[in-house]
Amino acid sequence: MEFYKFDRSSAKKITKFDSNFMMIRIAETEQETQISCMFLEPGGVIGYHQATVPQLLFIVKGEGFVRNESEENIKVQQGDAVYWNKDEWHETKTDSGLTAIVIESKTLTPAYFGFK
């Protein structure tokens, strides 16, 4: 399990085409990729399971806890991203509710894009 921030400090300024915004590249794939949005109500859980491919979970709203085989619950909140390798056991849960974007792909490598 690896942790990243996807807040403004990880973003790069884009000025091409007279643009003025900040951007974080998240994924570039040549293989099948699934991108999902998950809504967990208070008390919600994404049950303990094994990742079938590398997965990157972006917390976009709320807060909760994640764990892997260690059984230690680690707090995550808006602006956090968690990466699990293929075959890694993991779980996500929340007391107060959270919204997350999940990217699943065989070629997912978040460190390549400069996450911190």
XYZ file of C-alpha atoms in Angstrom, residues 2 13 17 19 23 27 32 39 43 57 60-61 65 71 82-83 89:
17
model
C 1.375 3.404 -0.994
C 0.827 24.885 -14.066
C -2.990 27.708 -25.593
C -4.422 28.494 -20.488
C -3.277 19.839 -13.499
C -3.046 7.695 -15.639
C -7.983 -2.010 -20.533
C -20.240 6.609 -2.893
C -20.942 3.240 7.979
C -8.243 5.138 -4.865
C -12.568 13.321 -3.372
C -14.974 13.991 -0.493
C -9.959 4.356 6.812
C -5.051 -4.919 9.810
C -4.010 5.115 -1.948
C -2.368 2.633 -4.307
C -5.550 -7.523 0.210
